[in-house]
CSV table of C-alpha atoms and ligand atoms in Angstrom, one decimal:
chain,number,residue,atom,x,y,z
A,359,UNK,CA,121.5,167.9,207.0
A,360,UNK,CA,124.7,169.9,206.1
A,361,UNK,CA,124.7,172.8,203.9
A,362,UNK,CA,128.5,173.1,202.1
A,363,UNK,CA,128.0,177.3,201.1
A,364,UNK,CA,131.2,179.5,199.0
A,365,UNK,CA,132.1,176.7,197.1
A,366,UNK,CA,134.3,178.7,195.2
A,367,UNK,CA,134.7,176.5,192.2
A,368,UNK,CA,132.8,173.3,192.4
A,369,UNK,CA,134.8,170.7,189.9
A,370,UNK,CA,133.8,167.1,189.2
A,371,UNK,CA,133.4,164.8,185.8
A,372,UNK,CA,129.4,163.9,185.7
A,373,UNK,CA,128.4,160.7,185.3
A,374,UNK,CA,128.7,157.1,185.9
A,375,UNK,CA,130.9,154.8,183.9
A,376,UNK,CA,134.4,155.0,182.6
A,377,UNK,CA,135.4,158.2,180.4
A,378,UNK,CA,137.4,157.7,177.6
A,379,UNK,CA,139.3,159.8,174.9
A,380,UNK,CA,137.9,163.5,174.9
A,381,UNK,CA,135.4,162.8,177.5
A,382,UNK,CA,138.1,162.0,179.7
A,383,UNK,CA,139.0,165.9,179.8
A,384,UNK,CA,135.3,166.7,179.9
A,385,UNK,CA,134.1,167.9,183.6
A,386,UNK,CA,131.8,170.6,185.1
A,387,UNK,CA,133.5,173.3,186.2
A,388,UNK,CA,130.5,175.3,188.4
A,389,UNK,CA,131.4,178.9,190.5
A,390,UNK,CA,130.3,179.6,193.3
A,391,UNK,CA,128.1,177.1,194.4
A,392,UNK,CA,125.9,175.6,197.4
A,393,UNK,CA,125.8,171.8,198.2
A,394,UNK,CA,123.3,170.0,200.1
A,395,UNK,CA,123.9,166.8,202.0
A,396,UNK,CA,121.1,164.4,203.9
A,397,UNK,CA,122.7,161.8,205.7
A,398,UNK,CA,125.5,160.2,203.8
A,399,UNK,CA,124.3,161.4,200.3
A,400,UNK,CA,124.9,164.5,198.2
A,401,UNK,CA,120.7,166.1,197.9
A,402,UNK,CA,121.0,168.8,196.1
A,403,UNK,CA,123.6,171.2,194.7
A,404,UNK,CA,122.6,174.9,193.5
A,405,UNK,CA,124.6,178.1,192.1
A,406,UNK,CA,124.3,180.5,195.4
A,407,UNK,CA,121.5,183.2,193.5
A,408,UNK,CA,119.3,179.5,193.3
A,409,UNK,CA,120.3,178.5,196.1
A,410,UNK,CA,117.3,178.2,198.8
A,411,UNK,CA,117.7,178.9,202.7
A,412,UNK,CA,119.3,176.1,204.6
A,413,UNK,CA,116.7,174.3,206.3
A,414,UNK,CA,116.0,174.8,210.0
A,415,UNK,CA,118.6,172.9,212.0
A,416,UNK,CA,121.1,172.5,208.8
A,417,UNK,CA,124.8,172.2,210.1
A,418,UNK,CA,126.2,175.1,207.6
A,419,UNK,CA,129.5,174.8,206.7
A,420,UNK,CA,131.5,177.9,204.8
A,421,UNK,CA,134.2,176.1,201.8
A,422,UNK,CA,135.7,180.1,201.8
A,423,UNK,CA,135.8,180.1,198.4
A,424,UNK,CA,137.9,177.2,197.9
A,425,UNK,CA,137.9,174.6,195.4
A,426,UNK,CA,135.9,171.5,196.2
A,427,UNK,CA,136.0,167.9,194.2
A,428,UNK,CA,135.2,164.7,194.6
A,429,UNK,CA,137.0,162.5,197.4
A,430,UNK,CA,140.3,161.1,195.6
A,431,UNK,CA,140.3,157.3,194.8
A,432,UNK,CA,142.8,155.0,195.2
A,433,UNK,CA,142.5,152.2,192.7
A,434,UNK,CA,146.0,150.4,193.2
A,435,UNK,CA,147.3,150.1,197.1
A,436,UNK,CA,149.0,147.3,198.6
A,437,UNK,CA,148.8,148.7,202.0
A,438,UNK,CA,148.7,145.7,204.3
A,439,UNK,CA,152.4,144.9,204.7
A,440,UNK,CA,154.7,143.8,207.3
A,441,UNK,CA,158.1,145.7,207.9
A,442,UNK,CA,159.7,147.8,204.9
A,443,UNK,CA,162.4,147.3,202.4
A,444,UNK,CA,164.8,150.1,202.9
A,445,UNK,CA,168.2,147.8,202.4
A,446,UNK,CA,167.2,147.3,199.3
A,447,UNK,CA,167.8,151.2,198.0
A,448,UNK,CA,171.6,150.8,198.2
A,449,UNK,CA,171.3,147.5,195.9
A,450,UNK,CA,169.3,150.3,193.6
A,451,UNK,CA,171.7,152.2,193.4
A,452,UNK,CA,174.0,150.4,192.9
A,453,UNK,CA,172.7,148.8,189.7
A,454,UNK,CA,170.1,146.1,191.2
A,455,UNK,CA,167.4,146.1,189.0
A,456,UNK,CA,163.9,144.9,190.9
A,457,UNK,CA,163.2,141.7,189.4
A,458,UNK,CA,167.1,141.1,190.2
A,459,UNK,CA,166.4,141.9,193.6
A,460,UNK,CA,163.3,139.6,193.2
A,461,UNK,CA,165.3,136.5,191.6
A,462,UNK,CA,167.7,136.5,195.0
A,463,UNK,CA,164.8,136.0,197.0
A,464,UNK,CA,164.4,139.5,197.8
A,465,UNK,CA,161.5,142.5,197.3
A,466,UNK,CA,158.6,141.0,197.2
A,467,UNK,CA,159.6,137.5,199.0
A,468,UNK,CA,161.3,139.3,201.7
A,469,UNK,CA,158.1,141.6,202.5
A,470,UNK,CA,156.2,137.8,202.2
A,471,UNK,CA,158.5,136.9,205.1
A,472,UNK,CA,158.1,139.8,207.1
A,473,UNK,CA,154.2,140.0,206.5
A,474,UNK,CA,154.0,136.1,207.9
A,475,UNK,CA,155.5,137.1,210.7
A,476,UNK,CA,154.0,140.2,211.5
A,477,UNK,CA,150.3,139.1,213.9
A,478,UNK,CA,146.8,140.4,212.2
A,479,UNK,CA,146.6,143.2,214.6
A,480,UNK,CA,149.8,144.5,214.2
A,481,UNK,CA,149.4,144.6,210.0
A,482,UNK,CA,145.8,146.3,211.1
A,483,UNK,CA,147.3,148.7,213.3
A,484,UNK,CA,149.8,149.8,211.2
A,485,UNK,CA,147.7,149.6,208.1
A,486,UNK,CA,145.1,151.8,210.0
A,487,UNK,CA,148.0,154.7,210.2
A,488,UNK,CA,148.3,154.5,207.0
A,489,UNK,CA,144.8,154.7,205.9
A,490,UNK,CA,144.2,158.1,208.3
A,491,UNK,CA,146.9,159.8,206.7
A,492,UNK,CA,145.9,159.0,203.4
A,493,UNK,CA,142.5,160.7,204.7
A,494,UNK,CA,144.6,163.5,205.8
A,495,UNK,CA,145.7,163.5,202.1
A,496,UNK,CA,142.5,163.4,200.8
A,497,UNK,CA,142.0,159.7,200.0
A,498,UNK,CA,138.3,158.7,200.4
A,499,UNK,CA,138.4,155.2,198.9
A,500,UNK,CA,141.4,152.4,198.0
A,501,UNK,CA,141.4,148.9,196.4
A,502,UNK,CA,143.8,147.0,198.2
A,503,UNK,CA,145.3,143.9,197.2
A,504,UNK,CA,146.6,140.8,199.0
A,505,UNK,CA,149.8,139.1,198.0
A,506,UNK,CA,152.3,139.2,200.9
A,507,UNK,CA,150.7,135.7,202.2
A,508,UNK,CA,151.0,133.6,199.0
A,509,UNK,CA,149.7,130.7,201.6
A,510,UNK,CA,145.6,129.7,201.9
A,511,UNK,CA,146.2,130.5,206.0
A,512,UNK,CA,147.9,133.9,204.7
A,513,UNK,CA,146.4,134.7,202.5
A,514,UNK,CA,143.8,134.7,204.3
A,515,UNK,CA,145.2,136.5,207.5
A,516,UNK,CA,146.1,139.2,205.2
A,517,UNK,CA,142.6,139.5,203.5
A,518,UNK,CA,141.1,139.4,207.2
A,519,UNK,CA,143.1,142.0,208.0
A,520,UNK,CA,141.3,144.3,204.9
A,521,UNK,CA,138.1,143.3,205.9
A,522,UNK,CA,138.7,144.4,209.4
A,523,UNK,CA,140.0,148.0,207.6
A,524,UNK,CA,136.6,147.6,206.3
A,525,UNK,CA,134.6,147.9,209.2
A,526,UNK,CA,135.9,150.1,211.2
A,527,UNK,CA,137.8,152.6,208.8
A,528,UNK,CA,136.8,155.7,207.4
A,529,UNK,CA,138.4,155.3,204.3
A,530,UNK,CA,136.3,152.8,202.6
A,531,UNK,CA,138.6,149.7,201.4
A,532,UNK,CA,137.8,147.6,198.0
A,533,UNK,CA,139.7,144.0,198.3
A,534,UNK,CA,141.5,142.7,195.6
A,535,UNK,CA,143.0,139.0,196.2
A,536,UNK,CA,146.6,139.0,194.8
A,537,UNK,CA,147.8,135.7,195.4
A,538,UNK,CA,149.9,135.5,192.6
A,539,UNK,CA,151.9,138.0,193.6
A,540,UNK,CA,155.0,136.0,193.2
A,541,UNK,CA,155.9,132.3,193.7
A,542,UNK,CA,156.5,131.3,196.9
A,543,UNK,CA,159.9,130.3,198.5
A,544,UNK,CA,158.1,126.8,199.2
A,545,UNK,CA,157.5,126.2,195.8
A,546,UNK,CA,161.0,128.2,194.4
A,547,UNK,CA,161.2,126.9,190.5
A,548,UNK,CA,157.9,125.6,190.1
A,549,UNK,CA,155.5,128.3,189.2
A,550,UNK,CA,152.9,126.1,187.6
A,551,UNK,CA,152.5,124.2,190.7
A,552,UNK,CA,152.1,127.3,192.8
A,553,UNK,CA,149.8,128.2,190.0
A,554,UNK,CA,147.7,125.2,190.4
A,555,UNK,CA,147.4,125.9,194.4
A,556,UNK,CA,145.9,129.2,193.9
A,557,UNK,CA,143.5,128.3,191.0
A,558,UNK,CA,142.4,124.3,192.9
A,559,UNK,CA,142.7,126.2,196.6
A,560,UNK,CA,143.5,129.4,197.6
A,561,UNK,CA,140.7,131.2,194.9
A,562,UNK,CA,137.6,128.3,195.7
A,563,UNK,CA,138.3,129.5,199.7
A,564,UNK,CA,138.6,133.5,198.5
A,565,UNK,CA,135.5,133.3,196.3
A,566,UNK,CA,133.4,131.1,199.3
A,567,UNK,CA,134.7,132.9,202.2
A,568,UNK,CA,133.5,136.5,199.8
A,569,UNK,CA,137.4,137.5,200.9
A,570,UNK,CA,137.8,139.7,197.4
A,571,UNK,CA,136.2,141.0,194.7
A,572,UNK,CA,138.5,141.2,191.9
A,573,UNK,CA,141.4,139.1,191.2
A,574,UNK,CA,144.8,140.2,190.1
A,575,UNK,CA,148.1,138.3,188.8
A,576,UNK,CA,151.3,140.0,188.3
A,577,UNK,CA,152.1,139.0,184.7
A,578,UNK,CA,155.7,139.4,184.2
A,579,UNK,CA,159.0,138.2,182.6
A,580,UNK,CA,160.1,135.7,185.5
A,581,UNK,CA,157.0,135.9,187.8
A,582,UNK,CA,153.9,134.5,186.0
A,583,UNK,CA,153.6,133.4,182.6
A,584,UNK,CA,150.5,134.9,180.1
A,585,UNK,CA,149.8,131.1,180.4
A,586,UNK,CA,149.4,131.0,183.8
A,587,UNK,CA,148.1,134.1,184.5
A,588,UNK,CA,145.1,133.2,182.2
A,589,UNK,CA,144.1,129.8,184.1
A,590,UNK,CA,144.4,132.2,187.3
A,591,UNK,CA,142.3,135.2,186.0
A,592,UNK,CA,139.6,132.4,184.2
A,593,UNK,CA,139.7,130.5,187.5
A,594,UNK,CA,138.9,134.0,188.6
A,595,UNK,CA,136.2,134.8,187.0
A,596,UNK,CA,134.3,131.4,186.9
A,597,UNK,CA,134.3,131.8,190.8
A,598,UNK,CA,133.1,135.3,190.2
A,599,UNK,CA,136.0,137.5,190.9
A,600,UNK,CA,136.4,140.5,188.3
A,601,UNK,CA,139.7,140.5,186.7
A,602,UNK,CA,142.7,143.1,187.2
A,603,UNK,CA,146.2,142.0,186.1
A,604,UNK,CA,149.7,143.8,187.2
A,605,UNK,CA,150.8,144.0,183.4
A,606,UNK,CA,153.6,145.2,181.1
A,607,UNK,CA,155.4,147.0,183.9
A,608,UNK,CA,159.0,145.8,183.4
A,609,UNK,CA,158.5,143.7,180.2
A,610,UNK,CA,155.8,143.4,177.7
A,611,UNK,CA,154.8,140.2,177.5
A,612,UNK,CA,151.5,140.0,176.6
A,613,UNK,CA,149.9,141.2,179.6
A,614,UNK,CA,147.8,143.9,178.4
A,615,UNK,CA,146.4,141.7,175.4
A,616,UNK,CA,145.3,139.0,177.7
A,617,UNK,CA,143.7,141.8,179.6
A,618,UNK,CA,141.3,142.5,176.8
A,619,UNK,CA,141.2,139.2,175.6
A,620,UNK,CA,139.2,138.2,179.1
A,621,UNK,CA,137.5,141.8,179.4
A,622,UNK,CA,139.7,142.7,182.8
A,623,UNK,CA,138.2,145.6,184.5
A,624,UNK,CA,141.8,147.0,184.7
A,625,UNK,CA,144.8,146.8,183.2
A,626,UNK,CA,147.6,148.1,185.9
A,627,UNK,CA,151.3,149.8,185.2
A,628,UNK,CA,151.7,149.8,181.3
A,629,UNK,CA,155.1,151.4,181.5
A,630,UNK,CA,156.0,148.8,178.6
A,631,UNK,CA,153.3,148.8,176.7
A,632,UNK,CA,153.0,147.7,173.1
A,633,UNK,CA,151.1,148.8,170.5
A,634,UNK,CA,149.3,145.8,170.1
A,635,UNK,CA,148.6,145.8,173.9
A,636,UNK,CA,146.6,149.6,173.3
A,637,UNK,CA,144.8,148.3,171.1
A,638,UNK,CA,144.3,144.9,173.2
A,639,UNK,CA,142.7,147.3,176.2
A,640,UNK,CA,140.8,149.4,173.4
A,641,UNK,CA,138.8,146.6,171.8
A,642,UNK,CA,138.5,145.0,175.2
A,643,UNK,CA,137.1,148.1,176.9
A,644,UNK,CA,139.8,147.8,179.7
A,645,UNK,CA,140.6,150.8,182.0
A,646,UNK,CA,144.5,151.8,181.9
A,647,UNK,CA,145.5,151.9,185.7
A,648,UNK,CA,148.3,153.7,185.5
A,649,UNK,CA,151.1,154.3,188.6
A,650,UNK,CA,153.3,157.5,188.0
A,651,UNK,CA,155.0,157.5,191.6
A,652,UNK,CA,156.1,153.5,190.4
A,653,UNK,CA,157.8,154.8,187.4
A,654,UNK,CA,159.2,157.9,189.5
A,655,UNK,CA,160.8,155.5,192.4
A,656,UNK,CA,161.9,152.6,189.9
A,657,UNK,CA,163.6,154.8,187.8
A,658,UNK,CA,162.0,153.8,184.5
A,659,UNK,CA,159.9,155.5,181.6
A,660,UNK,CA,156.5,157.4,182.0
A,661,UNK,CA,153.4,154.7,180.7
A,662,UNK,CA,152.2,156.2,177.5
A,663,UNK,CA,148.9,158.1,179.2
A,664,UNK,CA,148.7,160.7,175.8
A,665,UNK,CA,148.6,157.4,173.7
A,666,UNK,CA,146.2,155.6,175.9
A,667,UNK,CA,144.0,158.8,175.5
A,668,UNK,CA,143.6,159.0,171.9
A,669,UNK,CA,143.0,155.4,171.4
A,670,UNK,CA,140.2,155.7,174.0
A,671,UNK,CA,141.1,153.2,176.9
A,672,UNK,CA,140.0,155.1,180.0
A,673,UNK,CA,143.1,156.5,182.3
A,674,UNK,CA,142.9,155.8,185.9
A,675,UNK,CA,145.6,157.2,188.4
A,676,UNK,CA,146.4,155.7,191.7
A,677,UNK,CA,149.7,155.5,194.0
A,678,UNK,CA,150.7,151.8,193.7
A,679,UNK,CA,151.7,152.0,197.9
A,680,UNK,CA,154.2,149.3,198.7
A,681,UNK,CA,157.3,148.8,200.4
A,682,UNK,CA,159.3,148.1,197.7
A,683,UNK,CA,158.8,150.3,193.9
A,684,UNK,CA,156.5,152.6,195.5
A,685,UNK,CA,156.6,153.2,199.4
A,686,UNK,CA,154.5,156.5,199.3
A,687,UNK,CA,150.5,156.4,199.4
A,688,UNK,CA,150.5,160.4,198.7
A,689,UNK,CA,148.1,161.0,195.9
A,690,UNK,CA,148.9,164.0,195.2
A,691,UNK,CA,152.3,163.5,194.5
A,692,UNK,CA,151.3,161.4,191.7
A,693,UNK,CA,148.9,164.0,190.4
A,694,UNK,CA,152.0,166.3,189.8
A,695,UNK,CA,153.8,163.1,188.0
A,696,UNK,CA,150.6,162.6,185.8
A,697,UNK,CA,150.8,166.1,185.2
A,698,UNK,CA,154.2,166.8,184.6
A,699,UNK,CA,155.1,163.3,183.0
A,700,UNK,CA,151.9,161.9,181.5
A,701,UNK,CA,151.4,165.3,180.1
A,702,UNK,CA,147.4,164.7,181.2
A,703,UNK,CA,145.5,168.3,181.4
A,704,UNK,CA,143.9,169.1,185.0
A,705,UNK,CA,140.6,167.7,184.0
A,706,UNK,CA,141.6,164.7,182.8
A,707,UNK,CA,143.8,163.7,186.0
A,708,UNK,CA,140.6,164.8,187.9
A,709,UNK,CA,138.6,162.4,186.0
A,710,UNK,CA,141.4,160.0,186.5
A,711,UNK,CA,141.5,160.1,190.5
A,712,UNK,CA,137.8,160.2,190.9
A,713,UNK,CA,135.7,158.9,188.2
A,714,UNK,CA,137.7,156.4,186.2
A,715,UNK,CA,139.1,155.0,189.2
A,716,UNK,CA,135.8,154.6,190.9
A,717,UNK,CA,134.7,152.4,187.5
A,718,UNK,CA,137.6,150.2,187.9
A,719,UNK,CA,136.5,149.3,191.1
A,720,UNK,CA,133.0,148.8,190.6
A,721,UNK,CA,131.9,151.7,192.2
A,722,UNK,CA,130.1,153.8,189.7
A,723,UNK,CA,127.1,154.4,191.3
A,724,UNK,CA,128.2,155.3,194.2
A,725,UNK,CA,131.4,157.6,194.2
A,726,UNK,CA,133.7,159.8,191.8
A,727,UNK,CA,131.2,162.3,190.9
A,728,UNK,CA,129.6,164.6,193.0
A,729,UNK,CA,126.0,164.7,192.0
A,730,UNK,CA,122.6,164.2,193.4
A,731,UNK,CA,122.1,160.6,194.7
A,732,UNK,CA,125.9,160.1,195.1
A,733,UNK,CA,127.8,159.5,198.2
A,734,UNK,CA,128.9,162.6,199.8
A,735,UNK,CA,132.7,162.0,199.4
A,736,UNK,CA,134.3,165.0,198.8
A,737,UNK,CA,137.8,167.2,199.4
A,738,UNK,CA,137.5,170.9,200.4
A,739,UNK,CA,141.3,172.1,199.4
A,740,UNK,CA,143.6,175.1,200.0
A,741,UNK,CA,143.3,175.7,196.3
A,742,UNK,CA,141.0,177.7,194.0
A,743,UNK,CA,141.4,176.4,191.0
A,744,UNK,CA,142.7,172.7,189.3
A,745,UNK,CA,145.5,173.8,187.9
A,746,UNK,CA,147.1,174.5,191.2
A,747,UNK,CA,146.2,171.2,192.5
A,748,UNK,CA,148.7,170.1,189.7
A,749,UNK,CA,151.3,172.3,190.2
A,750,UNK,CA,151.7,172.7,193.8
A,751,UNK,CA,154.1,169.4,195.4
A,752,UNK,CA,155.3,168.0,198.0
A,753,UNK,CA,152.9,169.8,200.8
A,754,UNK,CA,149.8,168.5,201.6
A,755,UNK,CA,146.9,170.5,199.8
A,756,UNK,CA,143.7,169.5,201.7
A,757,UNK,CA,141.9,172.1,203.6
A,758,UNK,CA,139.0,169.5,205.1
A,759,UNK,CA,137.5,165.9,203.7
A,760,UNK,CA,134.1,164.6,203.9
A,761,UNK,CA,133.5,160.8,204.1
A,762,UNK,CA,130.0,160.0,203.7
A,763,UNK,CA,128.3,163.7,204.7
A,764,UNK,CA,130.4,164.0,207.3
A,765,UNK,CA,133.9,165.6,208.4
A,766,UNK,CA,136.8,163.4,209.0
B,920,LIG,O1,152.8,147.0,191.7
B,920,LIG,N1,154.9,144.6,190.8
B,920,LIG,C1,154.3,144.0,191.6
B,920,LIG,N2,153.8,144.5,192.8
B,920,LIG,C2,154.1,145.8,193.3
B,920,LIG,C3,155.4,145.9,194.0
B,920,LIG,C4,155.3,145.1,195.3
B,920,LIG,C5,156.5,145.1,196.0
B,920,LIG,O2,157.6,145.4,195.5
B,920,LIG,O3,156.4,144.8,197.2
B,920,LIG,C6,154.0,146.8,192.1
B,920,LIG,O4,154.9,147.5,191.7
B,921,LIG,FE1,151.0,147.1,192.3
């Protein structure tokens, strides 16, 4: 048993489930408070005057008053990745726009050659320093998708690799199989062929092997088609993977609307955005996964999060890590973009970064509240209120984490 006493403000949305539109902002904001953990779940939380003794042979541990929340969840990583892409800034800046960079058989394709050649254990190695310093920053959870393979045997070494991270890392890992990523160089001008290898191979051998459990396309002007992003998210989900679908961040192009037109868990980017495609994620009941620090390091507009609030599609926040538009895994940082940027309040980003994010994985029951009978993921952090959590960048704000009841 571990007994978490001064919790100097104890902050967390309640309940399971996406929140949408004013509920998004909604969360308990409890002083000075007492939290009990058995094992890996939260037992019992108190105000301090309720609080009873700790039991006999309770491991106490004194939050000085801090602020404590839930564990931060990353809903949107692509953190298993060979080699990096810095020759490509330079082409940036000097006028390169990404799907430029994409069309000369760079970004993505060039981290698809690197990653082939790169062994399992050296993309778990390195992915495993990744995942401890995203501890360090207070991540307790990430989705991370595939999609540096875009092969079966790749594929498949890549999601080996996450299910490795899996088992033996604290930061639990939530796979997402991404194998339409972008077409390969095998297969250069013919994207509905490429198409037709990962709905008639790639996915049957995902969904048998249980490699993923959602699937995601990245719906774009050039990359995949709405056409063939559909046959690859209903491929998807007759196989039984969830849908998630990388849309509307460069162009709209219908992305979002097929996203509520299948009932995706998430929709992901939405820096372009329609009107019609709010709406779209509205009827459908889709959550908005949206990636400030990819808007920051592409150099393009803020997604519409105020918008997306007051039509009531849920907000989720998450960092987007990848070596090409976003090679930072800092949560944080993107709390002060959301903040800044999005224009969200504190509450709502907290709801974002815990709650909401936990719904678009599936997670609901478990993690992005802290409450009785969930796990007991939670950040302890050099803070005592939200507000500075929001404010402060650029220095790591975490005073100690907790991954299942225990200190990591
Ligand atoms: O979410 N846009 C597609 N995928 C990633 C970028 C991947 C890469 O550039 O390596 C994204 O932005
Ligand atoms: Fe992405």
């Amino acid at each position: 048993m571990v007994v978490l006493t001064n919790i100097g403000l104890l902050a967390t949305p309640l309940g399971s489930g996406p929140a949408a539109g004013d509920c998004q902002g909604e969360i308990s904001l409890a002083q000075d408070q007492v939290l009990w953990i058995d094992g890996p779940q939260i037992c019992g939380i108190y105000p301090r005057q309720k609080a009873p003794a700790p039991p006999t042979g309770a491991t106490v541990v004194d939050a000085q008053g801090l602020l404590v929340t839930p564990g931060l969840i990353d809903c949107h990583t692509h953190l298993v990745f060979g080699g990096w892409r810095q020759h490509e800034v330079p082409l940036k800046l000097r006028g390169a726009s990404y799907l430029e960079i994409l069309q000369m058989g760079g970004g993505i394709l060039d981290t698809v050659r690197q990653t082939r050649q790169w062994s399992e254990e050296d993309l778990y190695t390195r992915a495993v320093s990744f995942l401890d310093d995203m501890l360090r920053l207070g991540v307790t959870t990430a989705e991370c998708k595939s999609g540096y393979g875009l092969s079966l045997s790749q594929e498949l070494k890549q999601l080996q690799v996450q299910r490795k991270l899996q088992q033996t890392h604290s930061v639990e890992i939530v796979s997402t199989f991404l194998g339409a990523h972008a077409v390969p160089p095998e297969y250069e001008g013919r994207s509905d062929a490429y198409t037709q290898l990962v709905c008639q191979e790639i996915l049957p051998a995902v969904a048998q092997g249980h490699w993923a459990e959602f699937c995601d396309v990245f719906c774009e002007e050039g990359v995949f088609t709405v056409s063939q992003s559909r046959k690859i998210l209903q491929t998807g989900q007759e196989l039984g993977l969830a849908s998630k679908i990388h849309a509307d961040e460069i162009a709209a192009i219908g992305g979002s609307q097929l996203a509520g037109e299948l009932g995706a868990i998430s929709a992901e980017h939405l820096i372009a955005i329609s009107p019609e495609g709010i709406q779209a994620l509205a009827a459908g009941g889709v959550i908005a996964d949206l990636l400030p620090a990819t808007s920051f390091y592409l150099k393009k507009p803020y997604a519409p999060a105020r918008e997306l609030i007051r039509q009531n599609v849920p907000v989720a926040i998450a960092s987007d890590f990848n070596p090409g538009s976003c090679p930072s895994y800092n949560l944080q940082f993107a709390i002060n973009l959301a903040y800044l940027y999005y224009s969200m309040t504190p509450e709502e980003i907290l709801t974002a970064v815990t709650r909401n994010a936990a719904a678009s994985l599936h997670r609901s029951h478990k993690i992005g509240t802290l409450e009785v009978g969930k796990q007991a993921d939670l950040v302890i952090w050099n803070a005592k209120d939200l507000q500075t959590l929001c404010y402060r960048f650029g220095s790591n704000l975490v005073h100690t984490v907790f991954k299942k009841g225990k200190i990591v």
